[in-house]
XYZ file of C-alpha atoms in Angstrom:
202
model
C -21.641 1.104 -9.007
C -20.265 3.380 -11.721
C -19.863 2.186 -15.254
C -16.661 2.703 -17.182
C -15.517 1.917 -20.724
C -12.768 -0.303 -19.239
C -15.456 -2.514 -17.721
C -17.403 -2.848 -21.042
C -20.118 -0.578 -19.706
C -20.930 -2.892 -16.753
C -21.047 -1.681 -13.157
C -19.235 -3.686 -10.527
C -22.490 -5.184 -9.236
C -23.389 -6.325 -12.797
C -19.976 -7.919 -13.181
C -20.565 -9.903 -9.998
C -23.973 -10.999 -11.293
C -22.558 -12.349 -14.544
C -19.433 -13.773 -12.887
C -19.632 -14.936 -9.303
C -23.406 -15.337 -9.306
C -24.017 -16.589 -12.863
C -27.199 -18.674 -12.979
C -28.313 -17.350 -9.603
C -30.351 -14.418 -8.421
C -28.554 -11.060 -9.046
C -27.067 -10.894 -5.602
C -24.535 -8.280 -6.608
C -27.108 -5.836 -7.913
C -29.563 -6.481 -5.104
C -26.996 -5.852 -2.429
C -25.396 -2.826 -4.172
C -28.788 -1.233 -4.928
C -29.994 -1.634 -1.352
C -26.803 -0.092 0.041
C -26.969 2.767 -2.508
C -30.541 3.686 -1.606
C -29.712 3.718 2.096
C -26.670 5.923 1.315
C -28.954 8.726 -0.020
C -30.297 9.734 3.415
C -30.031 13.488 4.124
C -28.489 13.490 7.594
C -24.972 11.991 7.859
C -25.768 9.650 10.777
C -28.627 8.169 8.806
C -26.616 7.227 5.755
C -25.979 3.559 5.160
C -27.268 0.499 6.947
C -25.905 -2.283 9.135
C -25.414 -5.906 8.142
C -28.483 -7.033 10.012
C -30.579 -4.312 8.357
C -29.241 -5.364 4.986
C -30.280 -8.981 5.645
C -33.805 -7.880 6.689
C -34.035 -5.828 3.456
C -33.047 -8.660 1.177
C -34.271 -11.892 2.761
C -36.908 -13.448 0.510
C -37.934 -16.876 -0.731
C -35.323 -18.249 -3.061
C -32.482 -16.007 -1.769
C -29.604 -17.690 0.036
C -28.206 -15.584 2.965
C -24.721 -17.008 2.332
C -24.708 -15.492 -1.133
C -25.761 -12.126 0.271
C -22.796 -12.287 2.662
C -20.552 -13.169 -0.248
C -21.829 -10.248 -2.313
C -21.115 -7.874 0.562
C -17.565 -9.215 0.902
C -16.832 -8.931 -2.820
C -18.201 -5.428 -2.965
C -16.082 -4.404 0.003
C -12.997 -5.888 -1.662
C -13.492 -4.349 -5.123
C -15.608 -1.209 -4.867
C -13.693 2.076 -4.868
C -16.661 3.979 -3.435
C -17.838 1.695 -0.614
C -16.925 3.015 2.844
C -14.485 0.456 4.397
C -14.312 1.988 7.857
C -14.421 -0.697 10.482
C -17.100 1.024 12.565
C -18.994 2.432 9.606
C -22.291 1.217 8.203
C -22.460 -0.167 4.659
C -22.725 2.917 2.496
C -21.370 4.388 -0.739
C -19.224 7.506 -0.601
C -19.558 10.482 -2.938
C -15.761 10.504 -3.349
C -13.470 7.601 -4.137
C -12.062 5.642 -1.206
C -8.333 6.335 -1.457
C -7.368 3.327 0.640
C -9.192 1.009 -1.725
C -7.767 2.707 -4.792
C -4.238 2.310 -3.449
C -4.786 -1.384 -2.630
C -6.080 -2.033 -6.163
C -3.177 -0.203 -7.790
C -0.678 -2.079 -5.682
C -1.865 -5.315 -7.224
C -1.128 -4.002 -10.719
C 2.579 -3.714 -10.215
C 5.308 -6.330 -10.005
C 7.060 -5.684 -6.680
C 10.427 -6.904 -7.870
C 10.362 -4.539 -10.821
C 9.393 -1.621 -8.565
C 12.189 -2.582 -6.168
C 14.803 -2.626 -8.964
C 13.606 0.686 -10.319
C 13.686 2.248 -6.885
C 17.227 1.046 -6.319
C 18.319 2.459 -9.661
C 16.643 5.813 -8.970
C 18.299 6.083 -5.564
C 21.658 5.345 -7.193
C 21.096 8.091 -9.805
C 20.132 10.629 -7.126
C 23.201 10.098 -4.948
C 25.533 9.877 -7.919
C 24.879 13.571 -8.438
C 26.728 14.186 -5.145
C 30.080 13.377 -6.725
C 31.042 17.047 -6.584
C 31.378 16.840 -2.819
C 31.451 13.112 -1.996
C 32.411 9.780 -3.495
C 29.127 7.781 -3.286
C 29.095 4.136 -2.233
C 25.554 2.864 -2.788
C 24.129 -0.096 -0.727
C 27.384 -1.532 0.776
C 27.033 -4.771 2.759
C 30.226 -4.327 4.734
C 33.118 -1.863 5.317
C 35.198 -3.855 2.844
C 33.142 -2.401 0.016
C 34.389 1.100 0.807
C 37.761 1.534 -1.012
C 40.894 2.935 0.645
C 42.344 4.600 -2.487
C 41.129 8.190 -1.940
C 41.479 10.874 0.693
C 38.154 12.463 -0.049
C 35.023 11.852 2.015
C 32.573 9.094 1.021
C 28.809 9.207 0.898
C 27.612 5.805 2.010
C 23.997 4.956 1.244
C 22.555 1.930 3.064
C 19.829 -0.116 1.506
C 16.344 0.894 2.531
C 15.205 -2.720 2.974
C 18.110 -3.914 5.069
C 17.847 -1.662 8.186
C 14.949 -0.608 10.359
C 14.679 2.121 12.938
C 11.783 1.902 15.354
C 10.084 5.174 16.170
C 10.145 4.422 19.889
C 13.788 3.201 19.967
C 15.950 5.206 17.564
C 19.501 4.001 17.373
C 22.180 3.585 14.710
C 22.151 0.234 12.907
C 25.180 -1.925 13.618
C 26.434 -1.552 9.946
C 26.435 2.255 10.273
C 28.666 2.000 13.372
C 31.022 -0.367 11.576
C 31.231 1.879 8.534
C 32.264 4.784 10.726
C 34.971 2.720 12.397
C 36.342 0.812 9.441
C 36.658 0.993 5.728
C 38.176 -1.608 3.504
C 40.317 -3.855 5.703
C 41.819 -1.067 7.821
C 40.516 1.407 10.405
C 39.133 4.594 8.844
C 41.515 7.566 8.597
C 39.570 9.828 6.221
C 36.137 11.302 6.822
C 33.087 9.256 5.802
C 29.685 10.849 5.481
C 26.946 8.232 5.929
C 23.298 8.464 5.036
C 20.657 5.804 4.693
C 17.166 5.185 3.466
C 15.427 3.245 6.252
C 12.157 1.412 6.485
C 10.315 2.856 9.460
C 7.422 0.693 10.708
C 4.155 2.554 11.318
C 2.223 2.400 14.558
């Protein structure tokens, strides 16, 4: 509902009216205004309204229920202040919805560029460990660990290549191989291994 200079002074509902609902009734403004007024109730349980209540509030001659449903969906997808809890009524929050803000910001970045930058940053961090270890960043096999030094290696596995489930923690197969072998011969020197793993959330 808020207006910002980046949006040319138009609130989200007004943008929907001039974009998605151009030439039609102002479904964006009607929907957002109704939700906003029901969000101003004093007691917390009374704030907001259900979808059926919203329909009863807006149904009138000349208004298409399908466009009301579309306006609700578009507001839920784009508004940073609309409560997106599954069990919640339609209502605007007094503070920004962090989940919605994160989703919108994610769409503003090229994932491949972020991946490359993250890989570079990880390499820079572990390169600083040269005082104690010889870093080997993101090896695909033991053959990528050289045999020409007696000092310990710091092997960093790629964060996308290996997963560890929270309910079944075990060493990835590559980690076991790196401990047993290096280059083309069995390991004689010490190897310190660390990895950045993608841990699925439950």
